[in-house]
Amino acid sequence: MAAELALRFLIGGLVVSAFAVVSDVLRPKHFSGVFGAAPSVAIATLGMAFATHDGGYAAIEGRSMIAGGLAFFAYALLVGWLLLQRHASSLAAAAACWGVWLVVALTIWAVALA
Amino acid sequence: MSVSPRLGADPRRLGRTTWKEWAIRFGFGGAVAVAAGLVAHQFGPSLGGLFLAFPAILPASLTLIEDHTDKTRAAGANAVGARAGALGLMAFGLVVWLSASQWPAWLVLAAALCAWLAVSLATWLAFELARRDRNHEPAASASWPLSKDAE
């Protein structure tokens, strides 16, 4: 279990960093933002899911990811509004909206997938 | 038709990122991947799958943009662009859901990544054209309504 977690940490860190590089170098910022929502955690996690479970396990994770993506849309909408309209600081807006992501994702999951 | 004449890449921006910032990104990405695995292990893949679309890159990018350019508006523009990528994440999940039981892992991930890219770029283009239409900007000469340094 510890070895699997360590490998998961390594792959997750590498994939997130790789997409962050792409997001950093692209311009303008409203275009590079697309890569701020890259499937970095999904690639790392699903790669491990395929290695340790069967395809059916990954399929279930993929179905729930649709709800997570919708929650991400709400997250990006709210963070953009806070920064552009309310002039909030990036760190405060991004961190506060994690809670919104969690609430939206769990609500969709409870209503449609549980 | 030129949709955005200033689309491009600037590798020099990588030089502005410090090792500490890279370490934070790496550590955060790894931590989210571990958390997603632990949730799936504890509560099953249905709940764990939600975290496959957790905002992991965007918060770090927003903070770095603000630190390096002192421009909250540029960070806001980055978040606006992420809306398109979020819809792409839904397409990624849909492809995985429909194909993971039948296709080999590499093909599932490759097809899902292509779906994410196609949907994200098409959505970004649609948002951009709609925004310009709203602002009555001609496509070839239009520019994002942010100051140049906000890019």
GROMACS .gro file of C-alpha atoms in nm:
model
  265
    1MET     CA    1   0.000   0.000   0.000
    2ALA     CA    2   0.280   0.242   0.093
    3ALA     CA    3   0.462   0.169  -0.232
    4GLU     CA    4   0.142   0.225  -0.432
    5LEU     CA    5   0.080   0.559  -0.257
    6ALA     CA    6   0.439   0.667  -0.321
    7LEU     CA    7   0.407   0.578  -0.690
    8ARG     CA    8   0.073   0.757  -0.705
    9PHE     CA    9   0.233   1.068  -0.548
   10LEU     CA   10   0.521   1.058  -0.796
   11ILE     CA   11   0.299   1.015  -1.104
   12GLY     CA   12   0.049   1.276  -0.981
   13GLY     CA   13   0.323   1.529  -0.915
   14LEU     CA   14   0.485   1.473  -1.253
   15VAL     CA   15   0.163   1.492  -1.458
   16VAL     CA   16   0.035   1.803  -1.277
   17SER     CA   17   0.375   1.971  -1.323
   18ALA     CA   18   0.381   1.882  -1.694
   19PHE     CA   19   0.041   2.040  -1.761
   20ALA     CA   20   0.138   2.340  -1.546
   21VAL     CA   21   0.437   2.398  -1.779
   22VAL     CA   22   0.204   2.406  -2.080
   23SER     CA   23  -0.031   2.644  -1.900
   24ASP     CA   24   0.262   2.870  -1.804
   25VAL     CA   25   0.410   2.917  -2.152
   26LEU     CA   26   0.089   2.967  -2.350
   27ARG     CA   27  -0.053   3.314  -2.404
   28PRO     CA   28  -0.281   3.497  -2.369
   29LYS     CA   29  -0.387   3.397  -2.019
   30HIS     CA   30  -0.752   3.343  -2.102
   31PHE     CA   31  -0.635   3.075  -2.349
   32SER     CA   32  -0.373   2.913  -2.125
   33GLY     CA   33  -0.643   2.883  -1.858
   34VAL     CA   34  -0.781   2.591  -2.060
   35PHE     CA   35  -0.474   2.394  -1.951
   36GLY     CA   36  -0.535   2.489  -1.590
   37ALA     CA   37  -0.825   2.245  -1.616
   38ALA     CA   38  -0.623   1.964  -1.777
   39PRO     CA   39  -0.699   1.605  -1.672
   40SER     CA   40  -0.375   1.573  -1.478
   41VAL     CA   41  -0.508   1.401  -1.165
   42ALA     CA   42  -0.732   1.183  -1.383
   43ILE     CA   43  -0.444   1.052  -1.594
   44ALA     CA   44  -0.235   0.973  -1.286
   45THR     CA   45  -0.523   0.811  -1.097
   46LEU     CA   46  -0.672   0.616  -1.387
   47GLY     CA   47  -0.329   0.486  -1.485
   48MET     CA   48  -0.302   0.338  -1.137
   49ALA     CA   49  -0.663   0.215  -1.148
   50PHE     CA   50  -0.598   0.020  -1.467
   51ALA     CA   51  -0.280  -0.125  -1.318
   52THR     CA   52  -0.436  -0.241  -0.991
   53HIS     CA   53  -0.802  -0.308  -1.087
   54ASP     CA   54  -1.003  -0.397  -1.396
   55GLY     CA   55  -1.153  -0.168  -1.660
   56GLY     CA   56  -1.492  -0.169  -1.488
   57TYR     CA   57  -1.337   0.004  -1.185
   58ALA     CA   58  -1.193   0.278  -1.408
   59ALA     CA   59  -1.528   0.314  -1.588
   60ILE     CA   60  -1.704   0.388  -1.259
   61GLU     CA   61  -1.441   0.649  -1.177
   62GLY     CA   62  -1.489   0.801  -1.524
   63ARG     CA   63  -1.865   0.830  -1.471
   64SER     CA   64  -1.815   1.018  -1.144
   65MET     CA   65  -1.554   1.238  -1.310
   66ILE     CA   66  -1.833   1.386  -1.525
   67ALA     CA   67  -1.989   1.523  -1.205
   68GLY     CA   68  -1.649   1.643  -1.086
   69GLY     CA   69  -1.601   1.825  -1.419
   70LEU     CA   70  -1.933   2.003  -1.381
   71ALA     CA   71  -1.826   2.108  -1.031
   72PHE     CA   72  -1.497   2.234  -1.179
   73PHE     CA   73  -1.698   2.447  -1.424
   74ALA     CA   74  -1.882   2.606  -1.130
   75TYR     CA   75  -1.548   2.651  -0.952
   76ALA     CA   76  -1.387   2.829  -1.250
   77LEU     CA   77  -1.697   3.045  -1.300
   78LEU     CA   78  -1.694   3.158  -0.937
   79VAL     CA   79  -1.317   3.211  -0.915
   80GLY     CA   80  -1.323   3.417  -1.237
   81TRP     CA   81  -1.607   3.629  -1.102
   82LEU     CA   82  -1.434   3.683  -0.767
   83LEU     CA   83  -1.110   3.791  -0.935
   84LEU     CA   84  -1.253   4.006  -1.214
   85GLN     CA   85  -1.556   4.157  -1.044
   86ARG     CA   86  -1.473   4.153  -0.673
   87HIS     CA   87  -1.092   4.192  -0.710
   88ALA     CA   88  -1.028   3.915  -0.457
   89SER     CA   89  -0.676   3.779  -0.414
   90SER     CA   90  -0.599   3.467  -0.620
   91LEU     CA   91  -0.499   3.253  -0.325
   92ALA     CA   92  -0.807   3.343  -0.120
   93ALA     CA   93  -1.047   3.295  -0.412
   94ALA     CA   94  -0.893   2.966  -0.528
   95ALA     CA   95  -0.881   2.819  -0.178
   96ALA     CA   96  -1.228   2.936  -0.072
   97CYS     CA   97  -1.385   2.793  -0.388
   98TRP     CA   98  -1.247   2.442  -0.321
   99GLY     CA   99  -1.535   2.415  -0.077
  100VAL     CA  100  -1.776   2.511  -0.353
  101TRP     CA  101  -1.625   2.246  -0.580
  102LEU     CA  102  -1.669   1.985  -0.307
  103VAL     CA  103  -2.031   2.082  -0.231
  104VAL     CA  104  -2.133   2.089  -0.600
  105ALA     CA  105  -1.954   1.760  -0.676
  106LEU     CA  106  -2.100   1.579  -0.374
  107THR     CA  107  -2.450   1.714  -0.444
  108ILE     CA  108  -2.446   1.591  -0.806
  109TRP     CA  109  -2.300   1.260  -0.692
  110ALA     CA  110  -2.565   1.215  -0.420
  111VAL     CA  111  -2.852   1.306  -0.653
  112ALA     CA  112  -2.745   1.125  -0.968
  113LEU     CA  113  -2.480   0.865  -0.893
  114ALA     CA  114  -2.503   0.734  -0.537
  115MET     CA  115  -1.058   3.419  -4.000
  116SER     CA  116  -0.813   3.508  -3.728
  117VAL     CA  117  -0.977   3.436  -3.397
  118SER     CA  118  -0.699   3.553  -3.174
  119PRO     CA  119  -0.396   3.702  -3.348
  120ARG     CA  120  -0.186   3.686  -3.032
  121LEU     CA  121  -0.219   3.316  -2.949
  122GLY     CA  122   0.124   3.171  -2.891
  123ALA     CA  123   0.383   3.037  -2.653
  124ASP     CA  124   0.655   3.212  -2.456
  125PRO     CA  125   0.905   2.962  -2.307
  126ARG     CA  126   1.085   3.248  -2.126
  127ARG     CA  127   0.802   3.249  -1.874
  128LEU     CA  128   0.935   2.920  -1.735
  129GLY     CA  129   1.246   3.103  -1.617
  130ARG     CA  130   1.034   3.313  -1.383
  131THR     CA  131   0.914   3.009  -1.189
  132THR     CA  132   1.131   2.931  -0.889
  133TRP     CA  133   1.224   2.582  -0.764
  134LYS     CA  134   1.010   2.642  -0.459
  135GLU     CA  135   0.708   2.704  -0.682
  136TRP     CA  136   0.781   2.387  -0.883
  137ALA     CA  137   0.808   2.192  -0.560
  138ILE     CA  138   0.471   2.327  -0.443
  139ARG     CA  139   0.306   2.224  -0.770
  140PHE     CA  140   0.466   1.880  -0.765
  141GLY     CA  141   0.378   1.824  -0.402
  142PHE     CA  142   0.023   1.945  -0.444
  143GLY     CA  143  -0.033   1.735  -0.757
  144GLY     CA  144   0.104   1.428  -0.583
  145ALA     CA  145  -0.103   1.493  -0.272
  146VAL     CA  146  -0.428   1.526  -0.471
  147ALA     CA  147  -0.352   1.204  -0.661
  148VAL     CA  148  -0.288   1.024  -0.331
  149ALA     CA  149  -0.607   1.170  -0.179
  150ALA     CA  150  -0.812   1.056  -0.481
  151GLY     CA  151  -0.668   0.707  -0.441
  152LEU     CA  152  -0.737   0.696  -0.068
  153VAL     CA  153  -1.098   0.815  -0.111
  154ALA     CA  154  -1.155   0.550  -0.379
  155HIS     CA  155  -0.994   0.285  -0.156
  156GLN     CA  156  -1.203   0.382   0.146
  157PHE     CA  157  -1.538   0.471  -0.013
  158GLY     CA  158  -1.523   0.303  -0.355
  159PRO     CA  159  -1.454   0.425  -0.710
  160SER     CA  160  -1.787   0.603  -0.748
  161LEU     CA  161  -1.705   0.865  -0.481
  162GLY     CA  162  -1.332   0.857  -0.553
  163GLY     CA  163  -1.395   0.934  -0.920
  164LEU     CA  164  -1.517   1.283  -0.831
  165PHE     CA  165  -1.161   1.378  -0.737
  166LEU     CA  166  -1.034   1.299  -1.086
  167ALA     CA  167  -1.165   1.646  -1.175
  168PHE     CA  168  -1.033   1.823  -0.865
  169PRO     CA  169  -0.890   2.172  -0.940
  170ALA     CA  170  -0.522   2.091  -0.891
  171ILE     CA  171  -0.332   2.301  -1.147
  172LEU     CA  172  -0.548   2.613  -1.161
  173PRO     CA  173  -0.503   2.742  -0.803
  174ALA     CA  174  -0.122   2.724  -0.828
  175SER     CA  175  -0.127   2.890  -1.171
  176LEU     CA  176  -0.354   3.171  -1.051
  177THR     CA  177  -0.132   3.243  -0.752
  178LEU     CA  178   0.184   3.243  -0.964
  179ILE     CA  179   0.030   3.474  -1.222
  180GLU     CA  180  -0.064   3.719  -0.950
  181ASP     CA  181   0.278   3.694  -0.784
  182HIS     CA  182   0.470   3.741  -1.108
  183THR     CA  183   0.261   4.007  -1.278
  184ASP     CA  184   0.074   4.164  -0.987
  185LYS     CA  185  -0.232   4.148  -1.204
  186THR     CA  186  -0.545   4.004  -1.052
  187ARG     CA  187  -0.721   4.057  -1.386
  188ALA     CA  188  -0.474   3.829  -1.565
  189ALA     CA  189  -0.540   3.560  -1.304
  190GLY     CA  190  -0.913   3.617  -1.354
  191ALA     CA  191  -0.875   3.573  -1.728
  192ASN     CA  192  -0.693   3.246  -1.661
  193ALA     CA  193  -0.986   3.125  -1.451
  194VAL     CA  194  -1.229   3.224  -1.727
  195GLY     CA  195  -1.032   3.010  -1.974
  196ALA     CA  196  -1.049   2.718  -1.732
  197ARG     CA  197  -1.427   2.701  -1.783
  198ALA     CA  198  -1.366   2.553  -2.127
  199GLY     CA  199  -1.118   2.301  -1.987
  200ALA     CA  200  -1.372   2.200  -1.722
  201LEU     CA  201  -1.625   2.104  -1.989
  202GLY     CA  202  -1.343   1.909  -2.154
  203LEU     CA  203  -1.299   1.719  -1.827
  204MET     CA  204  -1.659   1.604  -1.854
  205ALA     CA  205  -1.587   1.471  -2.204
  206PHE     CA  206  -1.276   1.295  -2.067
  207GLY     CA  207  -1.487   1.123  -1.802
  208LEU     CA  208  -1.755   1.029  -2.055
  209VAL     CA  209  -1.503   0.856  -2.281
  210VAL     CA  210  -1.351   0.668  -1.987
  211TRP     CA  211  -1.696   0.563  -1.865
  212LEU     CA  212  -1.802   0.432  -2.206
  213SER     CA  213  -1.477   0.263  -2.311
  214ALA     CA  214  -1.278   0.152  -2.005
  215SER     CA  215  -1.447  -0.188  -1.983
  216GLN     CA  216  -1.378  -0.270  -2.348
  217TRP     CA  217  -1.056  -0.103  -2.460
  218PRO     CA  218  -0.696  -0.136  -2.341
  219ALA     CA  219  -0.582   0.125  -2.088
  220TRP     CA  220  -0.352   0.315  -2.324
  221LEU     CA  221  -0.629   0.352  -2.584
  222VAL     CA  222  -0.884   0.467  -2.325
  223LEU     CA  223  -0.649   0.735  -2.189
  224ALA     CA  224  -0.540   0.847  -2.536
  225ALA     CA  225  -0.900   0.874  -2.661
  226ALA     CA  226  -1.010   1.054  -2.343
  227LEU     CA  227  -0.720   1.301  -2.371
  228CYS     CA  228  -0.811   1.372  -2.735
  229ALA     CA  229  -1.175   1.426  -2.630
  230TRP     CA  230  -1.065   1.666  -2.354
  231LEU     CA  231  -0.850   1.865  -2.597
  232ALA     CA  232  -1.114   1.878  -2.873
  233VAL     CA  233  -1.400   1.980  -2.644
  234SER     CA  234  -1.187   2.230  -2.450
  235LEU     CA  235  -1.056   2.406  -2.761
  236ALA     CA  236  -1.395   2.408  -2.936
  237THR     CA  237  -1.561   2.548  -2.623
  238TRP     CA  238  -1.291   2.811  -2.575
  239LEU     CA  239  -1.337   2.916  -2.939
  240ALA     CA  240  -1.715   2.937  -2.895
  241PHE     CA  241  -1.680   3.143  -2.574
  242GLU     CA  242  -1.429   3.372  -2.744
  243LEU     CA  243  -1.647   3.432  -3.051
  244ALA     CA  244  -1.953   3.491  -2.832
  245ARG     CA  245  -1.761   3.740  -2.619
  246ARG     CA  246  -1.643   3.931  -2.924
  247ASP     CA  247  -1.990   3.928  -3.072
  248ARG     CA  248  -2.121   4.072  -2.745
  249ASN     CA  249  -1.856   4.344  -2.749
  250HIS     CA  250  -1.905   4.409  -3.124
  251GLU     CA  251  -1.539   4.342  -3.192
  252PRO     CA  252  -1.429   4.246  -3.545
  253ALA     CA  253  -1.261   3.905  -3.529
  254ALA     CA  254  -0.937   3.992  -3.713
  255SER     CA  255  -0.850   4.304  -3.516
  256ALA     CA  256  -0.999   4.216  -3.182
  257SER     CA  257  -0.796   4.174  -2.870
  258TRP     CA  258  -0.883   4.055  -2.524
  259PRO     CA  259  -1.009   4.351  -2.323
  260LEU     CA  260  -0.726   4.334  -2.077
  261SER     CA  261  -0.420   4.547  -2.071
  262LYS     CA  262  -0.123   4.409  -2.263
  263ASP     CA  263   0.067   4.324  -1.948
  264ALA     CA  264  -0.229   4.121  -1.828
  265GLU     CA  265  -0.143   3.860  -2.089
   0.00000   0.00000   0.00000
